[in-house]
Amino acid sequence: MAAPTTTIGAHQLAQRLGPWRSADGAEQGRAAGRARPLQAALAERITGLVLDGRLALGTRLPAERSLSEALGVSRTTVTAAYSLLRESGFAISRQGSGSYVSLPDGAAARTSGGWLAAGQDGDVIDLMCAAPLAPLPVLQSALRTAAEQMPAYSGAGGYVPYGLDILREAIADHYTARGLPTSRDQILVTNGAQGAITLVARLLCRAGDRVLVESPTYPNALDTFRNAQARPMPVPLEDGGWVPGSYENALAQLRPRLAYLVPHFQNPTGHLMDPDAQASIARSARLAGSWLLADETITEAALDVPVPPPYAATIRPVDAEAVLVCGSMAKSFWGGLRIGWLRGPVRIVHELAAARAAMDLASPILDQVAAAAVLRGDQGYLDEHRRAWREQRAVLMQAVTETFPTWTFREPEGGLCLWLRMDREEATALSQRAQTHGVLLHAGPRFGADAGTFERYVRLPYVQPPELLREAVRRLALARALPGPRHASDHRADLVA
């Protein structure tokens, strides 16, 4: 089990449990004509919170007496529920310390990574990557401009750790136009936003350092922090997004080295953080002595609301001194143009530029010149992207609703994907079976800091053409109908003997 992280209060857990007396298992029990004891329904609901990633592994559960008072049930009921959780492996107890959230043996091995595509060549629908198709006229124009300007850069060695001045200035001007005055010296050009995240992890994190992350969150960021031997510490999101005060409480309790956020159309849930929450979290990070990295790679994918202002524009200057922001061309333009950036205090930009010498030295000159041409040019392609994404989002939502009526989701105000909750825990098995029908997708556990969670979830991007989205959903239905295991283990089937 992961090292203990935070303690959840009795009233906080009671609120998160919701109407647990009518949980799925309780309803199934009544439908079968047998009574469903309260302790089983309570254990069932807590188990669901763990599997959905809404209770982080290692979280200390409330004392039995406190929870019984908060729920209005007898202490005996809570004691029995905790006993069922321990029997099924979803909790462990320590003498004199209490009960902690856990997972059954082997459950963590179900985390979904990547695998080779099955199916015929050219007949694979890749839903693992949420990035737009290239706007060809804009791309071709930018590449022609880059080719024309390349002779001006050929007299040097080609290694520019900070990035080309023309691109740094274009990025700085982009921030300034959006309400955040920025100078060229505050910008470091990287190989995609992933390069920025990796640089930050290398420079700031040491083995064993804590990194606060949302749960679920961007899986490549999780991999990066783990590769730096840091410890991702999850803060669960609710159906409505960030729980007020949850990030602030975790910062105060854990005092992590770094906190990582996707505040705008969060990946994978699509939630949008309000400016007050952004300011509160930045203030809490400063008080905790933590660096804050805001990932704004999806910010431009605003579909039903205006494009949010930069994170650092919504907080006090004193709190911005330890705030870093990363972005890239991948989600707003095209993933094949591997240009990203990091905005931060000048001193940290210098340190990051020095640190990248051990990683990738610099970004390709041709790509940088092309990226500068795109940023300096007509931004009309973004309106075309958004128009297509709205249409594709509607197509995907309709296909899912018609094909899987028991699956649920919220319509995101922006972003590039739907975060779908299925009616049973089978995400990893379904994603594996989908390969036999030529569909690649990420299962929910790929997005969890705690391995084995989010087995009821899958992420489906809507960046593909409508006909491919409909075909992907059709193939998913065929894959789901295949015989075979749906879940690596069924720990929840018989919580009551």
Coordinates of C-alpha atoms in Angstrom, one line a residue, residues 15-488:
Q15 CA -20.7 14.0 2.0
R16 CA -18.6 12.2 -0.5
L17 CA -20.6 8.9 0.1
G18 CA -23.8 10.6 -1.1
P19 CA -27.0 8.4 -0.9
W20 CA -25.1 5.3 0.0
R21 CA -28.1 3.4 1.3
S22 CA -29.3 3.2 -2.3
A23 CA -26.0 2.2 -3.8
D24 CA -25.9 -0.1 -6.8
G25 CA -25.2 -3.2 -4.7
A26 CA -28.1 -2.4 -2.3
E27 CA -30.5 -2.0 -5.3
Q28 CA -29.3 -5.3 -6.8
G29 CA -29.9 -7.0 -3.5
R30 CA -33.4 -5.8 -3.2
A31 CA -34.1 -6.7 -6.8
A32 CA -32.9 -10.3 -6.0
G33 CA -35.5 -10.4 -3.2
R34 CA -33.0 -10.4 -0.3
A35 CA -32.3 -7.8 2.3
R36 CA -29.1 -5.8 2.0
P37 CA -27.6 -5.0 5.3
L38 CA -26.5 -1.4 6.0
Q39 CA -22.9 -2.5 6.6
A40 CA -22.7 -4.1 3.2
A41 CA -24.1 -1.1 1.4
L42 CA -21.7 1.2 3.3
A43 CA -18.7 -1.0 2.4
E44 CA -19.9 -1.2 -1.2
R45 CA -20.1 2.6 -1.5
I46 CA -16.6 3.1 0.1
T47 CA -15.2 0.5 -2.2
G48 CA -16.7 2.3 -5.2
L49 CA -15.1 5.6 -4.1
V50 CA -11.7 3.8 -4.0
L51 CA -12.1 2.2 -7.4
D52 CA -13.2 5.5 -8.9
G53 CA -10.2 7.2 -7.5
R54 CA -12.2 9.5 -5.2
L55 CA -10.5 8.1 -2.1
A56 CA -6.8 8.0 -2.5
L57 CA -4.8 5.0 -1.4
G58 CA -3.3 5.5 2.0
T59 CA -6.0 7.9 3.1
R60 CA -6.8 7.4 6.8
L61 CA -10.5 6.6 7.3
P62 CA -12.5 8.4 10.1
A63 CA -12.8 6.8 13.5
E64 CA -15.8 4.4 13.7
R65 CA -17.6 6.5 16.3
S66 CA -17.1 9.8 14.3
L67 CA -18.4 8.2 11.1
S68 CA -21.4 6.6 12.8
E69 CA -22.4 10.0 14.2
A70 CA -21.9 11.7 10.8
L71 CA -24.0 9.1 9.0
G72 CA -26.6 8.6 11.7
V73 CA -26.1 4.9 12.0
S74 CA -24.9 2.7 14.9
R75 CA -21.2 2.3 15.5
T76 CA -21.7 -1.5 15.0
T77 CA -22.7 -0.8 11.4
V78 CA -19.6 1.1 10.7
T79 CA -17.4 -1.4 12.5
A80 CA -18.9 -4.2 10.4
A81 CA -18.4 -2.2 7.2
Y82 CA -14.8 -1.6 8.0
S83 CA -14.4 -5.3 8.7
L84 CA -15.9 -6.1 5.2
L85 CA -13.5 -3.6 3.7
R86 CA -10.5 -5.3 5.4
E87 CA -11.7 -8.8 4.3
S88 CA -12.0 -7.7 0.7
G89 CA -8.6 -5.9 0.8
F90 CA -9.9 -2.3 0.4
A91 CA -8.7 -1.3 3.8
I92 CA -6.0 -2.3 6.3
S93 CA -5.8 -1.5 10.0
R94 CA -2.8 -0.6 12.1
Q95 CA -2.8 -1.1 15.8
G96 CA -3.4 2.2 17.5
S97 CA -3.3 4.1 14.3
G98 CA -6.6 3.4 12.5
S99 CA -7.8 2.1 9.2
Y100 CA -6.4 3.1 5.8
V101 CA -7.6 2.8 2.2
S102 CA -5.9 0.0 0.3
L103 CA -6.4 -2.2 -2.7
P104 CA -6.6 -6.0 -2.8
D105 CA -3.5 -7.9 -3.7
G106 CA -2.9 -7.9 -7.5
A107 CA -5.3 -5.1 -8.2
A108 CA -2.5 -2.6 -8.8
A109 CA -1.2 -4.8 -11.6
R110 CA -4.3 -3.9 -13.7
T111 CA -3.0 -0.4 -14.4
S112 CA -3.4 0.1 -18.2
G113 CA -0.3 1.1 -20.1
G114 CA 0.2 1.0 -23.8
W115 CA 0.3 -2.1 -26.1
L116 CA 0.7 -2.9 -29.7
A117 CA -2.2 -2.4 -32.0
A118 CA -4.2 -5.3 -33.1
G119 CA -6.2 -5.5 -36.3
Q120 CA -5.2 -4.9 -39.9
D121 CA -2.8 -2.2 -40.9
G122 CA -4.6 1.0 -41.8
D123 CA -7.8 -0.2 -40.0
V124 CA -6.8 1.0 -36.5
I125 CA -8.7 3.8 -34.8
D126 CA -6.3 5.4 -32.4
L127 CA -8.1 7.0 -29.4
M128 CA -5.1 7.1 -27.2
C129 CA -3.9 10.5 -28.5
A130 CA -6.0 13.6 -27.9
A131 CA -4.4 16.0 -30.4
P132 CA -5.9 17.9 -33.3
L133 CA -5.3 17.2 -37.0
A134 CA -3.0 19.6 -38.7
P135 CA -4.5 22.7 -40.4
L136 CA -2.6 22.0 -43.6
P137 CA -2.7 25.5 -45.2
V138 CA -1.4 27.1 -42.1
L139 CA 1.2 24.4 -41.6
Q140 CA 2.4 24.6 -45.2
S141 CA 2.7 28.4 -45.0
A142 CA 4.6 28.2 -41.7
L143 CA 7.0 25.7 -43.1
R144 CA 7.7 27.8 -46.2
T145 CA 8.4 30.7 -44.0
A146 CA 10.8 28.6 -41.9
A147 CA 12.6 27.4 -45.0
E148 CA 13.1 30.9 -46.2
Q149 CA 14.4 32.1 -42.9
M150 CA 16.7 29.1 -42.1
P151 CA 19.8 30.6 -43.9
A152 CA 19.9 33.3 -41.2
Y153 CA 20.4 30.6 -38.5
S154 CA 22.8 28.3 -40.4
G155 CA 25.9 30.2 -39.4
A156 CA 25.7 29.0 -35.8
G157 CA 25.9 25.5 -34.3
G158 CA 22.1 25.2 -33.9
Y159 CA 22.0 24.7 -30.1
V160 CA 19.9 27.4 -28.4
P161 CA 19.0 26.2 -24.9
Y162 CA 16.6 29.0 -24.1
G163 CA 15.0 28.9 -27.6
L164 CA 15.1 31.3 -30.5
D165 CA 14.5 34.9 -29.5
I166 CA 11.8 35.3 -32.2
L167 CA 9.8 32.4 -30.7
R168 CA 10.3 33.5 -27.1
E169 CA 9.1 36.9 -28.0
A170 CA 6.1 35.5 -29.9
I171 CA 5.1 33.4 -26.8
A172 CA 5.7 36.3 -24.4
D173 CA 3.5 38.6 -26.6
H174 CA 0.8 35.9 -26.7
Y175 CA 0.7 35.9 -22.8
T176 CA 0.7 39.7 -22.7
A177 CA -2.2 39.9 -25.2
R178 CA -4.2 37.6 -22.9
G179 CA -3.7 39.8 -19.8
L180 CA -0.4 38.5 -18.4
P181 CA 2.5 40.9 -19.1
T182 CA 5.4 38.7 -20.0
S183 CA 9.0 39.3 -21.1
R184 CA 11.1 37.1 -23.4
D185 CA 13.4 36.3 -20.5
Q186 CA 10.5 34.6 -18.7
I187 CA 10.1 32.0 -21.5
L188 CA 12.0 28.8 -22.1
V189 CA 11.3 26.9 -25.3
T190 CA 11.0 23.1 -24.8
N191 CA 10.3 20.0 -26.8
G192 CA 6.5 20.0 -26.2
A193 CA 4.9 20.6 -22.8
Q194 CA 6.2 17.2 -21.8
G195 CA 9.7 18.5 -22.2
A196 CA 8.8 21.4 -19.8
I197 CA 7.3 19.0 -17.2
T198 CA 10.3 16.7 -17.4
L199 CA 12.7 19.7 -17.0
V200 CA 10.8 20.9 -13.9
A201 CA 10.8 17.4 -12.4
R202 CA 14.5 17.0 -13.0
L203 CA 15.4 20.4 -11.5
L204 CA 13.1 20.6 -8.6
C205 CA 12.4 17.0 -7.5
R206 CA 14.7 14.6 -5.6
A207 CA 14.1 11.0 -4.7
G208 CA 11.3 10.7 -2.3
D209 CA 9.9 14.2 -2.8
R210 CA 6.2 14.6 -2.8
V211 CA 4.3 15.9 -5.8
L212 CA 0.7 16.8 -5.4
V213 CA -1.5 15.8 -8.4
E214 CA -5.1 15.7 -9.3
S215 CA -6.8 12.3 -9.4
P216 CA -7.4 11.5 -12.3
T217 CA -4.7 13.4 -14.1
Y218 CA -2.5 13.5 -17.2
P219 CA -0.7 10.1 -17.2
N220 CA 2.5 11.2 -18.9
A221 CA 3.0 13.7 -16.1
L222 CA 2.6 10.9 -13.5
D223 CA 5.2 8.8 -15.4
T224 CA 7.6 11.8 -15.4
F225 CA 7.3 12.3 -11.6
R226 CA 7.8 8.6 -11.0
N227 CA 10.8 8.6 -13.3
A228 CA 12.3 11.4 -11.2
Q229 CA 11.7 9.1 -8.1
A230 CA 9.2 11.5 -6.7
R231 CA 6.0 10.4 -5.0
P232 CA 2.8 11.5 -6.7
M233 CA 0.2 12.3 -4.0
P234 CA -3.3 12.3 -5.3
V235 CA -6.1 14.8 -4.5
P236 CA -9.3 13.2 -5.7
L237 CA -11.7 15.2 -8.0
E238 CA -15.4 14.9 -7.6
D239 CA -18.1 14.8 -10.3
G240 CA -18.2 18.6 -10.1
G241 CA -14.5 19.0 -10.2
W242 CA -12.1 20.2 -7.5
V243 CA -13.5 19.8 -4.0
P244 CA -13.3 23.3 -2.3
G245 CA -10.4 23.4 0.1
S246 CA -9.1 19.9 -0.8
Y247 CA -6.0 21.0 -2.6
E248 CA -5.3 23.7 0.0
N249 CA -5.7 21.1 2.8
A250 CA -3.4 18.7 1.1
L251 CA -0.8 21.4 0.6
A252 CA -0.9 22.3 4.2
Q253 CA -0.7 18.7 5.4
L254 CA 1.8 17.3 3.0
R255 CA 4.0 20.3 2.1
P256 CA 5.0 18.8 -1.2
R257 CA 8.0 19.9 -3.2
L258 CA 5.7 20.5 -6.2
A259 CA 2.0 20.7 -7.0
Y260 CA 0.9 19.9 -10.6
L261 CA -2.5 21.2 -11.9
V262 CA -4.4 21.2 -15.2
P263 CA -6.7 24.1 -14.4
H264 CA -8.3 24.6 -17.8
F265 CA -10.5 21.8 -19.2
Q266 CA -8.6 19.3 -17.0
N267 CA -7.3 16.2 -18.6
P268 CA -9.2 13.8 -18.6
T269 CA -12.3 15.2 -16.9
G270 CA -12.7 18.5 -18.8
H271 CA -13.3 20.5 -15.6
L272 CA -12.6 24.2 -15.5
M273 CA -11.2 25.7 -12.3
D274 CA -12.6 29.1 -11.3
P275 CA -10.3 32.0 -10.7
D276 CA -11.0 32.2 -7.0
A277 CA -9.9 28.5 -6.6
Q278 CA -6.8 29.2 -8.6
A279 CA -5.8 32.1 -6.4
S280 CA -6.5 30.1 -3.2
I281 CA -4.4 27.2 -4.3
A282 CA -1.5 29.5 -5.4
R283 CA -1.6 31.2 -2.0
S284 CA -1.7 27.8 -0.2
A285 CA 1.3 26.6 -2.3
R286 CA 3.3 29.7 -1.3
L287 CA 2.5 29.2 2.4
A288 CA 3.5 25.5 2.1
G289 CA 6.8 26.4 0.5
S290 CA 5.8 24.4 -2.7
W291 CA 6.4 25.1 -6.3
L292 CA 3.2 25.1 -8.5
L293 CA 3.2 23.9 -12.1
A294 CA 0.0 24.8 -14.1
D295 CA -0.3 22.9 -17.3
E296 CA -2.2 25.1 -19.8
T297 CA -1.7 22.9 -22.9
I298 CA -5.5 22.6 -23.4
T299 CA -6.5 26.2 -22.5
E300 CA -7.2 27.2 -26.1
A301 CA -9.7 24.3 -26.5
A302 CA -12.5 26.4 -25.1
L303 CA -15.8 25.3 -26.7
D304 CA -18.7 26.8 -24.7
V305 CA -16.9 29.5 -22.7
P306 CA -14.3 32.2 -23.5
V307 CA -10.7 31.2 -23.4
P308 CA -9.6 31.4 -19.8
P309 CA -6.9 33.9 -18.8
P310 CA -3.5 32.5 -18.0
Y311 CA -3.3 31.0 -14.5
A312 CA -0.6 33.5 -13.3
A313 CA -2.9 36.4 -14.3
T314 CA -5.5 35.3 -11.7
I315 CA -3.3 35.3 -8.7
R316 CA -1.4 37.8 -6.6
P317 CA 2.1 38.8 -7.7
V318 CA 3.5 37.6 -4.4
D319 CA 2.0 34.1 -4.9
A320 CA 3.2 34.0 -8.5
E321 CA 6.9 33.9 -7.5
A322 CA 6.8 30.1 -7.3
V323 CA 4.3 29.5 -10.1
L324 CA 5.4 27.9 -13.4
V325 CA 3.2 27.6 -16.4
C326 CA 3.7 25.3 -19.4
G327 CA 2.0 25.2 -22.8
S328 CA 2.5 23.8 -26.3
M329 CA 1.5 23.8 -29.9
A330 CA 0.3 20.2 -29.7
K331 CA -3.3 20.7 -28.5
S332 CA -4.1 24.0 -30.1
F333 CA -2.3 23.5 -33.4
W334 CA -0.9 20.1 -34.2
G335 CA 0.9 17.4 -32.2
G336 CA 3.5 16.9 -34.9
L337 CA 5.0 20.4 -34.2
R338 CA 6.9 19.4 -31.1
I339 CA 7.3 22.9 -29.6
G340 CA 6.3 23.7 -26.0
W341 CA 7.4 26.3 -23.5
L342 CA 7.6 27.1 -19.8
R343 CA 6.8 30.5 -18.3
G344 CA 8.3 31.4 -14.9
P345 CA 10.5 33.7 -12.9
V346 CA 13.6 34.7 -14.8
R347 CA 16.0 33.0 -12.3
I348 CA 14.2 29.6 -12.7
V349 CA 14.3 29.9 -16.5
H350 CA 18.1 30.3 -16.3
E351 CA 18.4 27.2 -14.0
L352 CA 16.1 25.1 -16.3
A353 CA 18.1 26.1 -19.4
A354 CA 21.2 24.9 -17.7
A355 CA 19.6 21.7 -16.5
R356 CA 18.4 20.7 -20.0
A357 CA 22.0 20.2 -21.2
A358 CA 21.8 16.7 -19.7
M359 CA 18.5 16.0 -21.4
D360 CA 18.0 17.3 -25.0
L361 CA 20.3 20.3 -25.3
A362 CA 17.8 22.4 -27.3
S363 CA 14.7 22.3 -29.6
P364 CA 15.0 22.0 -33.4
I365 CA 15.6 25.4 -35.1
L366 CA 13.3 24.6 -38.1
D367 CA 10.3 23.8 -35.8
Q368 CA 10.9 26.9 -33.7
V369 CA 10.9 29.2 -36.7
A370 CA 7.7 27.5 -38.0
A371 CA 6.1 27.8 -34.5
A372 CA 6.9 31.5 -34.4
A373 CA 5.3 32.0 -37.8
V374 CA 2.1 30.2 -36.6
L375 CA 1.9 32.4 -33.4
R376 CA 2.6 35.6 -35.4
G377 CA 0.1 34.7 -38.1
D378 CA -3.7 34.6 -38.4
Q379 CA -5.2 32.6 -35.5
G380 CA -8.4 31.8 -37.5
Y381 CA -7.4 28.1 -37.5
L382 CA -8.4 28.0 -33.8
D383 CA -11.9 28.9 -34.7
E384 CA -12.0 26.1 -37.3
H385 CA -10.6 23.7 -34.7
R386 CA -13.3 24.7 -32.2
R387 CA -16.1 24.4 -34.7
A388 CA -14.9 20.9 -35.6
W389 CA -14.5 19.9 -32.0
R390 CA -18.0 21.0 -31.1
E391 CA -19.4 18.9 -33.9
Q392 CA -17.3 15.9 -33.1
R393 CA -18.1 16.2 -29.4
A394 CA -21.8 16.1 -30.2
V395 CA -21.4 13.1 -32.5
L396 CA -19.4 11.2 -29.8
M397 CA -21.9 12.0 -27.1
Q398 CA -24.8 10.8 -29.2
A399 CA -23.1 7.6 -30.3
V400 CA -22.2 6.8 -26.7
T401 CA -25.7 7.6 -25.4
E402 CA -27.4 5.4 -28.0
T403 CA -24.9 2.5 -27.8
F404 CA -24.2 2.5 -24.0
P405 CA -27.3 4.0 -22.3
T406 CA -26.1 3.1 -18.9
W407 CA -22.8 4.9 -19.2
T408 CA -22.7 8.4 -17.8
F409 CA -20.6 11.5 -18.5
R410 CA -20.8 15.3 -18.3
E411 CA -20.5 17.5 -21.3
P412 CA -17.2 19.4 -20.9
E413 CA -17.1 23.1 -21.6
G414 CA -13.8 22.6 -23.4
G415 CA -11.0 20.2 -23.8
L416 CA -10.6 17.3 -26.3
C417 CA -12.2 14.3 -24.7
L418 CA -15.1 12.7 -22.8
W419 CA -14.4 11.0 -19.4
L420 CA -16.9 8.2 -19.4
R421 CA -18.1 6.2 -16.4
M422 CA -19.3 2.7 -17.2
D423 CA -21.8 0.6 -15.3
R424 CA -19.2 -1.9 -14.1
E425 CA -15.5 -2.1 -13.4
E426 CA -14.0 -3.4 -16.7
A427 CA -12.0 -0.6 -18.2
T428 CA -8.7 -2.4 -18.5
A429 CA -10.3 -5.6 -19.9
L430 CA -12.4 -3.6 -22.4
S431 CA -9.4 -1.6 -23.7
Q432 CA -7.5 -4.9 -24.2
R433 CA -10.5 -6.5 -26.0
A434 CA -11.0 -3.4 -28.1
Q435 CA -7.7 -4.0 -29.8
T436 CA -9.1 -7.1 -31.5
H437 CA -11.5 -4.7 -33.2
G438 CA -8.8 -2.2 -34.1
V439 CA -9.5 0.4 -31.5
L440 CA -6.8 1.8 -29.2
L441 CA -7.9 3.7 -26.1
H442 CA -6.7 4.5 -22.6
A443 CA -8.4 2.8 -19.7
G444 CA -9.2 4.8 -16.6
P445 CA -6.4 3.3 -14.4
R446 CA -3.9 5.0 -16.7
F447 CA -5.0 8.3 -15.3
G448 CA -4.8 7.4 -11.6
A449 CA -1.9 8.1 -9.3
D450 CA -3.0 5.1 -7.3
A451 CA -2.7 1.9 -9.4
G452 CA -5.9 0.0 -9.9
T453 CA -8.3 2.9 -9.5
F454 CA -10.7 4.2 -12.1
E455 CA -11.7 0.8 -13.4
R456 CA -15.1 2.1 -14.3
Y457 CA -13.7 4.9 -16.6
V458 CA -12.4 5.3 -20.1
R459 CA -11.3 8.4 -21.9
L460 CA -12.5 8.9 -25.5
P461 CA -11.1 11.9 -27.4
Y462 CA -13.3 13.6 -30.0
V463 CA -10.5 14.8 -32.2
Q464 CA -11.2 12.3 -35.0
P465 CA -13.7 12.9 -37.9
P466 CA -17.3 12.0 -37.0
E467 CA -17.5 8.9 -39.1
L468 CA -14.4 7.5 -37.3
L469 CA -15.9 8.3 -33.9
R470 CA -19.2 6.5 -34.7
E471 CA -17.2 3.5 -36.0
A472 CA -15.0 3.5 -32.8
V473 CA -18.1 3.3 -30.6
R474 CA -19.6 0.6 -32.7
R475 CA -16.4 -1.5 -32.4
L476 CA -16.4 -0.9 -28.7
A477 CA -19.8 -2.4 -28.4
L478 CA -18.6 -5.5 -30.3
A479 CA -15.6 -5.7 -28.1
R480 CA -17.7 -5.5 -25.0
A481 CA -19.8 -8.4 -26.2
L482 CA -16.8 -10.7 -26.5
P483 CA -16.7 -13.6 -24.0
G484 CA -14.0 -13.5 -21.4
P485 CA -13.1 -11.8 -18.2
R486 CA -14.4 -8.3 -17.7
H487 CA -12.3 -7.5 -14.6
A488 CA -9.2 -9.1 -13.3

